[in-house]
Short mmCIF file of C-alpha atoms and ligand atoms in Angstrom, two decimals:
data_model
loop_
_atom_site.label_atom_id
_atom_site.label_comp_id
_atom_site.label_asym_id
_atom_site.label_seq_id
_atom_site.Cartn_x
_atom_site.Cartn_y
_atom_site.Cartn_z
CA UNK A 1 24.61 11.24 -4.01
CA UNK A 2 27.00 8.70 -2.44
CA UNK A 3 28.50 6.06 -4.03
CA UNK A 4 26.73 2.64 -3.41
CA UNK A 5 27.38 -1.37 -4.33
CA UNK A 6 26.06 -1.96 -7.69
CA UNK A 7 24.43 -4.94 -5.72
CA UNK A 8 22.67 -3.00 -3.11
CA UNK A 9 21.50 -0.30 -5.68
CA UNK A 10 20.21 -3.08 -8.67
CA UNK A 11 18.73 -5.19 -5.19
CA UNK A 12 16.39 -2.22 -3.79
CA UNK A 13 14.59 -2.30 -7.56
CA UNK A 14 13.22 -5.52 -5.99
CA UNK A 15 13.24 -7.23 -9.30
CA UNK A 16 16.45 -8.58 -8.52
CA UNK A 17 18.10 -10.51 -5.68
CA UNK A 18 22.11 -9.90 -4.76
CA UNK A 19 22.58 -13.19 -5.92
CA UNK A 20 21.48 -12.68 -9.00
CA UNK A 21 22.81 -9.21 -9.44
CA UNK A 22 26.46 -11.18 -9.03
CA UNK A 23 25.74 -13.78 -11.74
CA UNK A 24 24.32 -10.73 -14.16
CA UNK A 25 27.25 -8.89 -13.96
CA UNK A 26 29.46 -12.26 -14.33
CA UNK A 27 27.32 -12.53 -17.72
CA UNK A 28 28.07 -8.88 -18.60
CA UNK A 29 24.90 -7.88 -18.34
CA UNK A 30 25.15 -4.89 -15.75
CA UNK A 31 26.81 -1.80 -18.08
CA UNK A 32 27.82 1.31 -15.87
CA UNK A 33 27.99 4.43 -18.26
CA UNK A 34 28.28 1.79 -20.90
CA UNK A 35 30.94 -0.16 -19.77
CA UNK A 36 30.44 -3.57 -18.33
CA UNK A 37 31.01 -3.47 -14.75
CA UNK A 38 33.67 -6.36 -13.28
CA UNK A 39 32.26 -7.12 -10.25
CA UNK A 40 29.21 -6.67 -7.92
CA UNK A 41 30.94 -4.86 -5.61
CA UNK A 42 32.15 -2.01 -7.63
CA UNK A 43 30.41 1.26 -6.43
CA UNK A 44 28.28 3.90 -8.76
CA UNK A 45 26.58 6.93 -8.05
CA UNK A 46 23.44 5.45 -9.02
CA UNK A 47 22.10 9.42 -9.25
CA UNK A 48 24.52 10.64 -11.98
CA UNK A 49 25.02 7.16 -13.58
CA UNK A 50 23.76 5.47 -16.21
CA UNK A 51 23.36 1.84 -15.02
CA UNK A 52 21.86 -0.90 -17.16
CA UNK A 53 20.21 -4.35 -16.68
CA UNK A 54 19.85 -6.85 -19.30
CA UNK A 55 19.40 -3.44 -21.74
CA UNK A 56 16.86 -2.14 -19.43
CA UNK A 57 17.73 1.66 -17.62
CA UNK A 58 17.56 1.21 -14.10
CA UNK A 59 15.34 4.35 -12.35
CA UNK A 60 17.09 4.21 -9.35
CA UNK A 61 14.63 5.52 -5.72
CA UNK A 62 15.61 6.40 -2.85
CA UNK A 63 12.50 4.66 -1.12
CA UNK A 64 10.33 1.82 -2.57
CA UNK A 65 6.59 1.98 -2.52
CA UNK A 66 4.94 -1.19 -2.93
CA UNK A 67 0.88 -1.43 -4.07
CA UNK A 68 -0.20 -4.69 -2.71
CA UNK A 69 -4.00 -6.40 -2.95
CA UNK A 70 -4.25 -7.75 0.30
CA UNK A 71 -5.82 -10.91 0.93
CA UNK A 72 -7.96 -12.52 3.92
CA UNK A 73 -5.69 -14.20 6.64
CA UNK A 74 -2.79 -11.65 6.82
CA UNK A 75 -1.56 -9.65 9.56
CA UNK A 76 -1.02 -5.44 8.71
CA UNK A 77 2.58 -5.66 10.58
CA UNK A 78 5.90 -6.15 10.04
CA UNK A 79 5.89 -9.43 12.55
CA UNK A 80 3.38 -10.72 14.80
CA UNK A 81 3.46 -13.89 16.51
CA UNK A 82 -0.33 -14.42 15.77
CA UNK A 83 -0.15 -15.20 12.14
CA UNK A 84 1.12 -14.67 8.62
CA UNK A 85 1.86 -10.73 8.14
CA UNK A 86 1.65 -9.00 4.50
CA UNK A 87 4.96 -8.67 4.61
CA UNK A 88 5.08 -12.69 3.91
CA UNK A 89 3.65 -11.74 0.40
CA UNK A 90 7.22 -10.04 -0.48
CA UNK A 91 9.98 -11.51 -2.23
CA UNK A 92 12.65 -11.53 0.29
CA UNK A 93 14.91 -8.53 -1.58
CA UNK A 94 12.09 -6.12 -1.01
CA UNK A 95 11.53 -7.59 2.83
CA UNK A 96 14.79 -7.05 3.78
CA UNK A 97 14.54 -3.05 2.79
CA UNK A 98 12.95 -2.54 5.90
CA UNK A 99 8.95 -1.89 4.17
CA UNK A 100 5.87 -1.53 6.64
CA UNK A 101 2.42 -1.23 6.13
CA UNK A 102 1.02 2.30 5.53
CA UNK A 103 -1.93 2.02 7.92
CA UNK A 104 -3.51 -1.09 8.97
CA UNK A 105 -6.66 -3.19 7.02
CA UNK A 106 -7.93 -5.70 9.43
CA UNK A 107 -6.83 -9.66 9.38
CA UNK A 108 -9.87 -10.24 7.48
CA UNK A 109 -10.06 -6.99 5.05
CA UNK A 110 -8.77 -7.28 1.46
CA UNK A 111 -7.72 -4.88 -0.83
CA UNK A 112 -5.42 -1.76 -1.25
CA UNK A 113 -2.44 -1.59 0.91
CA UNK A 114 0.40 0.60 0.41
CA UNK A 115 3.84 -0.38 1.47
CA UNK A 116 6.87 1.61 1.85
CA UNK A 117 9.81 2.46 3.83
CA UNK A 118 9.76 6.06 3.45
CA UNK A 119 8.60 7.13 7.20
CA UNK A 120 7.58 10.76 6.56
CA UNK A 121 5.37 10.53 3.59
CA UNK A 122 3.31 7.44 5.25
CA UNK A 123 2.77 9.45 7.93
CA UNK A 124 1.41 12.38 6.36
CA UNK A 125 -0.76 10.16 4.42
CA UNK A 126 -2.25 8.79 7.72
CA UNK A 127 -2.65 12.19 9.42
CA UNK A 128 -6.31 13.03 10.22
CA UNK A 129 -4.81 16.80 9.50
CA UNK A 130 -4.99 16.01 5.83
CA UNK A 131 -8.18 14.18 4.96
CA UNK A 132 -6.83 11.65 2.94
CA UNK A 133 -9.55 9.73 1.14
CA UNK A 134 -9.69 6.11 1.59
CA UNK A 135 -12.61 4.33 0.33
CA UNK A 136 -14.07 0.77 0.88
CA UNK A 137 -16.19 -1.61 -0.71
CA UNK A 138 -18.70 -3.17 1.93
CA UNK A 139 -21.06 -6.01 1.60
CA UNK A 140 -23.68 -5.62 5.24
CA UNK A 141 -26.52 -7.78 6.73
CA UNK A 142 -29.39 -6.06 5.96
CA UNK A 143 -31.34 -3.36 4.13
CA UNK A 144 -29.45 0.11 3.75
CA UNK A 145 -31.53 3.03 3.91
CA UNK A 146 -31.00 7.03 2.88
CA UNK A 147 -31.10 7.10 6.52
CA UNK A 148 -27.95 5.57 6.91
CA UNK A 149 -26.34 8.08 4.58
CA UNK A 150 -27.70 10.70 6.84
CA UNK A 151 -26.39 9.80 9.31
CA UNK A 152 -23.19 8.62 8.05
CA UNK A 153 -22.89 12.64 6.52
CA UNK A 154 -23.71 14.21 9.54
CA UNK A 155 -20.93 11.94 11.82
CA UNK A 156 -22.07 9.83 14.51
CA UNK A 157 -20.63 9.03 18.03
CA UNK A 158 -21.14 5.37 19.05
CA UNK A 159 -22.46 3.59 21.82
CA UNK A 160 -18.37 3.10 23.43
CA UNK A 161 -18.52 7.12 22.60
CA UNK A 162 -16.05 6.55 19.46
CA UNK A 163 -16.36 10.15 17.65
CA UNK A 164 -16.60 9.45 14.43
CA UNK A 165 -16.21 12.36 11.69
CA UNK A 166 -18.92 13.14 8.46
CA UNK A 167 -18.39 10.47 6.12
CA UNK A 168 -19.51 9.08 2.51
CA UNK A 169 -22.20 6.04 2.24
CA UNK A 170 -23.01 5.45 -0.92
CA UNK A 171 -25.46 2.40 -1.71
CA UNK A 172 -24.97 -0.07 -4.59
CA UNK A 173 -27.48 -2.28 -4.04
CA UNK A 174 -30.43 -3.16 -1.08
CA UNK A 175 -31.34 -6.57 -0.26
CA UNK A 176 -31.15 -8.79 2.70
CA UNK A 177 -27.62 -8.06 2.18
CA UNK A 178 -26.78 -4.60 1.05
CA UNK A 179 -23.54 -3.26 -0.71
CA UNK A 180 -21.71 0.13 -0.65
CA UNK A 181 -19.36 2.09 -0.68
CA UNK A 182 -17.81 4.15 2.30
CA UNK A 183 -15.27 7.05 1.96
CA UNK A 184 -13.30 7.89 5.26
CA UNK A 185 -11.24 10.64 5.79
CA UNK A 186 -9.67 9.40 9.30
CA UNK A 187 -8.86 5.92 10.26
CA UNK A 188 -9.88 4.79 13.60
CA UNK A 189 -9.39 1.09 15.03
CA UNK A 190 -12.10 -0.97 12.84
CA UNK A 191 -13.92 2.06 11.88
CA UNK A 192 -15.96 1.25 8.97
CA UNK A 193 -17.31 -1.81 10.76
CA UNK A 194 -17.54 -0.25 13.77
CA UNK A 195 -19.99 2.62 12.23
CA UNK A 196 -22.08 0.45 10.30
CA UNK A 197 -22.28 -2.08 13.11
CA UNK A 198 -24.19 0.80 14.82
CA UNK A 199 -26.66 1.20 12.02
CA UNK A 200 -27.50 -1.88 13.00
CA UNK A 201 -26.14 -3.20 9.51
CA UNK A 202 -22.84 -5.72 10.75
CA UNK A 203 -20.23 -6.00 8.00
CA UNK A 204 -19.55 -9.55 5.93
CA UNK A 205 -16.87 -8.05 3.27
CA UNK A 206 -14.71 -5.85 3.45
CA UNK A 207 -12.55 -4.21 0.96
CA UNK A 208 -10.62 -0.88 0.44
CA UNK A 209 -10.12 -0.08 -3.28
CA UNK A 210 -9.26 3.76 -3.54
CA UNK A 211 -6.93 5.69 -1.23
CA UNK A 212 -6.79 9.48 -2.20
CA UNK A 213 -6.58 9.44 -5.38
CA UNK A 214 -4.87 5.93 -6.32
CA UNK A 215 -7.58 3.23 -6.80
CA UNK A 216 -6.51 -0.67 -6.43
CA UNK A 217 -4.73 -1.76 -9.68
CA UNK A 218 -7.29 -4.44 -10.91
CA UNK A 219 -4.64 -6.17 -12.50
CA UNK A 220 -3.42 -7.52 -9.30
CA UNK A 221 -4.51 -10.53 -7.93
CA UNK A 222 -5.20 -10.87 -4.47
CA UNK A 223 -2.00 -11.08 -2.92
CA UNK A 224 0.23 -9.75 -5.65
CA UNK A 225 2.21 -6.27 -5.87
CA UNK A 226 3.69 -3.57 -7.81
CA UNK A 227 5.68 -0.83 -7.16
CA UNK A 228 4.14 2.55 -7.75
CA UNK A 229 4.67 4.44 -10.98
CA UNK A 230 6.76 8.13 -10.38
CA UNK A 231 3.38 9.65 -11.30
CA UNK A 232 1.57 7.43 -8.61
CA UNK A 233 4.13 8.54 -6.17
CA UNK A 234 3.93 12.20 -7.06
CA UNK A 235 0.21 12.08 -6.84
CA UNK A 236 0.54 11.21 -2.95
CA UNK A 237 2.96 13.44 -2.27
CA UNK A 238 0.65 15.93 -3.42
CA UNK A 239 -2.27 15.26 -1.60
CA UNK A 240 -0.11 14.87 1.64
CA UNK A 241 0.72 18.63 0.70
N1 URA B 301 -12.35 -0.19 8.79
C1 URA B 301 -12.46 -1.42 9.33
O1 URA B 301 -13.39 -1.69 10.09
N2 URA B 301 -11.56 -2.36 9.00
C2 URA B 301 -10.54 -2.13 8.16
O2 URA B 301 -9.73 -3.03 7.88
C3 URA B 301 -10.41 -0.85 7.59
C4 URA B 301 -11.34 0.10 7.93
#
């Protein structure tokens, strides 16, 4: 691989900013192959070398993946004039390496977002050719019934003639207000709450917590990220396959 700035390279780990790449390696604390490096600017191949932070090995990536729990109130784009956008949830080092959303939750759904800024991956995730899971948590107005299942299985078309494909409804609970959860394997402009607005059942929460096979890291609050594990990472790429 080509030779990079030890600042860019340490900088797209998103745990550091240039800035403070500069005053690490003025303490010493940024060892190429062992050696301390002298300045910020000196260039490593960060593929065949060793390059250490404060004692820690650096995994260098060619493209960052970000897991954020999305709150209420923020816009799935990279800038909108409208509002706040989940890229305002970044620390500015990992905005400025160019991340976008990986699909779109609605200003008002919560939960699992992926970020990234590797194009062709993201974009075999979101192809209806490969039937990526992505599953949501749902609180509705109104009593679910093994009806709605039914007809949730055997695909619906709606009133504005909206195709919708077979899909998963399983119920948690039945009340005045119902819960469940729905499994889609496409992703069509407000689709979950477009389908169970049908059934008559109109969506108060909204959440997605599972997309193929990564589920939302509890551990996150809302708002707060975390860059996918290499095993994470190699799980998508596999069901993109
Ligand atoms: N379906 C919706 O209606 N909204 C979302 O944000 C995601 C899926």
């Amino acid at each position: 691989m080509e030779k990079q700035r030890l600042d860019k390279i340490i900088a797209s780990t998103g745990k550091w900013s240039r800035r403070e790449v500069k005053a690490l390696v003025r303490q010493g604390r940024v060892l190429v192959d062992g050696v301390p490096a002298r300045s910020a600017e000196d260039k490593a191949d960060p593929l065949a070398s060793e390059i250490t932070v404060n004692g820690e090995l650096l995994t260098y990536r060619k493209y960052t993946w970000v897991m954020l729990n999305k709150p209420a109130g923020y816009l799935s784009a990279t800038e909108d004039g409208r509002g706040p956008t989940v890229l305002d949830l970044l620390p500015p080092e990992l905005k400025k390496q160019g991340l976008f959303p990986v699909g779109r939750l609605d200003k008002d759904t919560e939960g699992l977002l992926l970020l990234t800024n590797e194009g062709g991956l993201a974009h075999d995730l979101l192809s209806p050719r490969h039937h990526v899971e992505k599953v949501y948590y749902t609180r509705v107005a109104g009593r679910l019934t093994e009806e709605d299942c039914r007809a949730f299985a055997a695909g619906m078309t709606l009133d504005d003639g909206l195709v919708c494909q077979s899909a998963g409804l399983e119920i948690l609970s039945v009340g005045e207000e119902s819960e469940a959860h729905v499994t889609l394997r496409e992703g069509k402009f407000h689709q979950v709450k477009r389908m169970l607005a049908f059934r008559g059942k109109p969506v108060l929460y909204l959440e997605r917590v599972r997309m193929g096979n990564l589920p939302l890291d509890l551990s996150l609050s809302r708002g707060e990220h975390r860059f996918l594990t290499p095993e994470e990472l190699e799980g998508l790429r596999h069901i993109s396959h």
